[in-house]
């Protein structure tokens, strides 16, 4: 995924001036490196100028943290996959820039944790969505498996937050609801089976008709 495409894909995520600034700086450094290899190419000089202007503009922007609570996941599976790919590429880019020393450790940690939280939310909400669909179709066994997987994912995550705590409570409540529904269904199935067996016995031992 190119830097340009990565920057464009940021529009699918909550506004993040810091990441935009980091990407612009990375693009500027890449353009300068290309110019050193081809110093006589006018297009390279123009690209450097354009990237310098973009970097200066983003550098002047308000870098105040933007809340992610309003981040709404799309229903489209392809869009979700695209967003996940973007987040993974951004995290890899941040790690690369941090290893080069172009961004400091506190900024790297802050941005990586933020992306990690979004990545977790997408994964968990997708599993829950599948569980809800299975539950609505009375596929209780499958629904329970989905919700148990979501709960396991949240519990095992190294960075616990208000989201993980709240979501775990919601899932545990849903699992209790599913367990109750399964008990009712199993009891109904058992009663039906007993009735069928009773009918079979009645059929077997009823007096034979004489012709």
XYZ file of C-alpha atoms in Angstrom:
211
model
C 0.000 0.000 0.000
C 1.561 3.296 -1.135
C 1.952 6.298 1.147
C -0.553 8.224 -0.964
C -3.164 5.468 -0.690
C -2.447 5.106 3.013
C -3.058 8.832 3.505
C -6.318 8.627 1.530
C -7.491 5.639 3.577
C -7.105 7.684 6.760
C -10.438 9.258 5.832
C -12.119 6.005 6.957
C -10.700 6.429 10.471
C -11.319 9.083 13.142
C -9.500 12.343 12.359
C -5.851 12.096 13.380
C -3.691 15.160 12.522
C -0.641 13.534 14.141
C -0.699 10.549 11.793
C -1.241 12.789 8.776
C 1.778 14.845 9.799
C 3.917 11.718 10.240
C 2.836 10.417 6.809
C 3.565 13.785 5.170
C 7.026 13.843 6.713
C 7.677 10.291 5.552
C 6.542 11.219 2.015
C 8.820 14.286 2.063
C 11.824 12.229 3.136
C 11.087 9.668 0.404
C 10.835 12.434 -2.215
C 14.141 13.946 -1.060
C 15.809 10.536 -1.333
C 14.474 10.159 -4.888
C 15.768 13.648 -5.744
C 19.255 12.707 -4.596
C 19.180 9.764 -7.003
C 17.839 11.915 -9.867
C 18.924 15.522 -9.100
C 18.345 16.768 -12.657
C 14.766 15.550 -12.993
C 12.412 18.536 -12.688
C 9.461 16.364 -11.664
C 11.425 15.168 -8.623
C 12.121 18.762 -7.537
C 8.448 19.619 -7.937
C 7.422 16.602 -5.842
C 9.780 17.675 -3.062
C 8.265 21.159 -3.100
C 4.728 19.769 -2.991
C 5.557 17.439 -0.101
C 7.305 20.253 1.760
C 4.185 22.405 1.432
C 1.940 19.557 2.610
C 4.211 18.827 5.579
C 4.346 22.500 6.627
C 0.568 22.726 6.392
C -0.032 19.607 8.481
C 2.669 20.690 10.923
C 0.697 23.861 11.641
C -2.547 21.950 12.192
C -4.101 21.462 15.615
C -2.618 18.225 16.940
C -5.033 17.898 19.838
C -6.154 14.297 20.381
C -9.499 13.452 18.794
C -11.886 11.105 20.589
C -12.479 7.725 18.923
C -15.864 7.058 20.562
C -17.665 8.241 17.437
C -15.879 5.640 15.316
C -18.719 3.679 13.689
C -17.909 0.425 11.944
C -19.298 -0.059 8.428
C -21.615 -3.007 7.784
C -19.794 -3.876 4.567
C -17.264 -6.698 5.083
C -14.961 -5.433 2.318
C -14.795 -1.990 3.916
C -13.949 -3.580 7.256
C -11.146 -5.582 5.668
C -9.823 -2.413 4.001
C -9.866 -0.534 7.317
C -8.071 -3.390 9.080
C -5.400 -3.454 6.366
C -4.972 0.317 6.706
C -4.540 0.063 10.475
C -1.974 -2.732 10.139
C -0.012 -0.725 7.550
C -0.136 2.374 9.757
C 1.178 0.434 12.746
C 3.995 -1.000 10.635
C 4.805 2.499 9.352
C 4.867 3.909 12.889
C 7.187 1.132 14.036
C 9.504 1.834 11.091
C 9.581 5.580 11.768
C 10.207 4.979 15.464
C 13.121 2.648 14.684
C 14.601 5.372 12.452
C 14.297 7.877 15.281
C 12.005 10.219 13.350
C 9.276 9.988 16.003
C 9.805 9.854 19.753
C 8.811 6.937 21.967
C 5.855 8.659 23.738
C 4.257 9.646 20.411
C 4.838 6.175 18.984
C 3.253 4.516 22.025
C 0.274 6.878 22.031
C -0.516 6.419 18.343
C 0.143 2.675 18.317
C -2.134 2.127 21.319
C -4.846 4.151 19.630
C -4.626 2.078 16.450
C -4.459 -1.118 18.503
C -7.713 -0.163 20.273
C -9.441 0.419 16.917
C -8.122 -2.875 15.572
C -9.484 -4.682 18.646
C -12.867 -2.963 18.340
C -13.234 -3.953 14.687
C -12.360 -7.574 15.436
C -14.639 -7.896 18.459
C -17.612 -6.065 16.951
C -17.376 -8.200 13.801
C -17.508 -11.401 15.864
C -20.412 -10.057 17.931
C -22.284 -9.125 14.748
C -21.962 -12.705 13.496
C -23.140 -13.947 16.892
C -26.203 -11.688 16.803
C -27.109 -12.925 13.315
C -26.802 -16.552 14.441
C -28.924 -15.828 17.532
C -31.646 -14.166 15.455
C -31.835 -17.352 13.361
C -32.136 -19.518 16.528
C -28.685 -21.009 15.852
C -27.944 -20.889 19.570
C -24.905 -23.181 19.546
C -23.162 -21.108 16.861
C -24.162 -17.866 18.577
C -22.625 -19.050 21.846
C -19.358 -19.922 20.070
C -19.139 -16.442 18.517
C -19.793 -14.648 21.810
C -17.347 -16.884 23.673
C -14.686 -16.084 21.060
C -15.355 -12.345 21.426
C -15.109 -12.630 25.219
C -11.861 -14.578 24.973
C -10.408 -11.954 22.597
C -11.266 -9.136 25.005
C -9.989 -10.964 28.089
C -6.677 -11.891 26.463
C -5.980 -8.392 25.146
C -2.934 -6.872 26.902
C -4.385 -3.348 27.061
C -7.584 -3.287 29.100
C -9.781 -0.203 28.857
C -13.277 1.109 29.509
C -14.323 -0.428 26.184
C -13.026 -3.923 27.064
C -14.677 -3.780 30.510
C -18.049 -2.577 29.201
C -18.065 -4.968 26.260
C -17.141 -7.963 28.446
C -20.141 -7.254 30.677
C -22.446 -7.031 27.630
C -21.145 -10.315 26.226
C -21.412 -12.127 29.570
C -25.057 -10.997 29.831
C -25.709 -12.255 26.303
C -24.080 -15.605 27.072
C -26.365 -15.997 30.093
C -29.340 -15.249 27.857
C -28.145 -17.862 25.335
C -27.574 -20.436 28.107
C -31.133 -19.926 29.363
C -32.520 -20.219 25.827
C -30.529 -23.418 25.266
C -31.902 -24.938 28.495
C -35.456 -24.177 27.371
C -34.772 -25.604 23.908
C -33.126 -28.726 25.337
C -36.035 -29.234 27.744
C -38.511 -28.907 24.875
C -36.497 -31.358 22.780
C -36.349 -33.810 25.690
C -40.098 -33.534 26.258
C -40.789 -34.065 22.572
C -38.456 -37.079 22.488
C -40.172 -38.586 25.545
C -43.586 -38.023 23.952
C -42.436 -39.642 20.694
C -41.077 -42.658 22.615
C -44.339 -42.897 24.567
C -46.329 -42.846 21.340
C -44.092 -45.579 19.909
C -44.670 -47.734 23.000
C -48.418 -47.165 22.834
C -48.348 -48.193 19.204
C -46.296 -51.279 20.034
C -48.453 -52.529 22.916
C -51.901 -51.470 21.819
C -54.355 -54.348 21.355
C -54.185 -55.884 17.951
C -57.297 -55.631 15.870
C -58.966 -58.830 14.882
C -59.996 -59.081 11.322
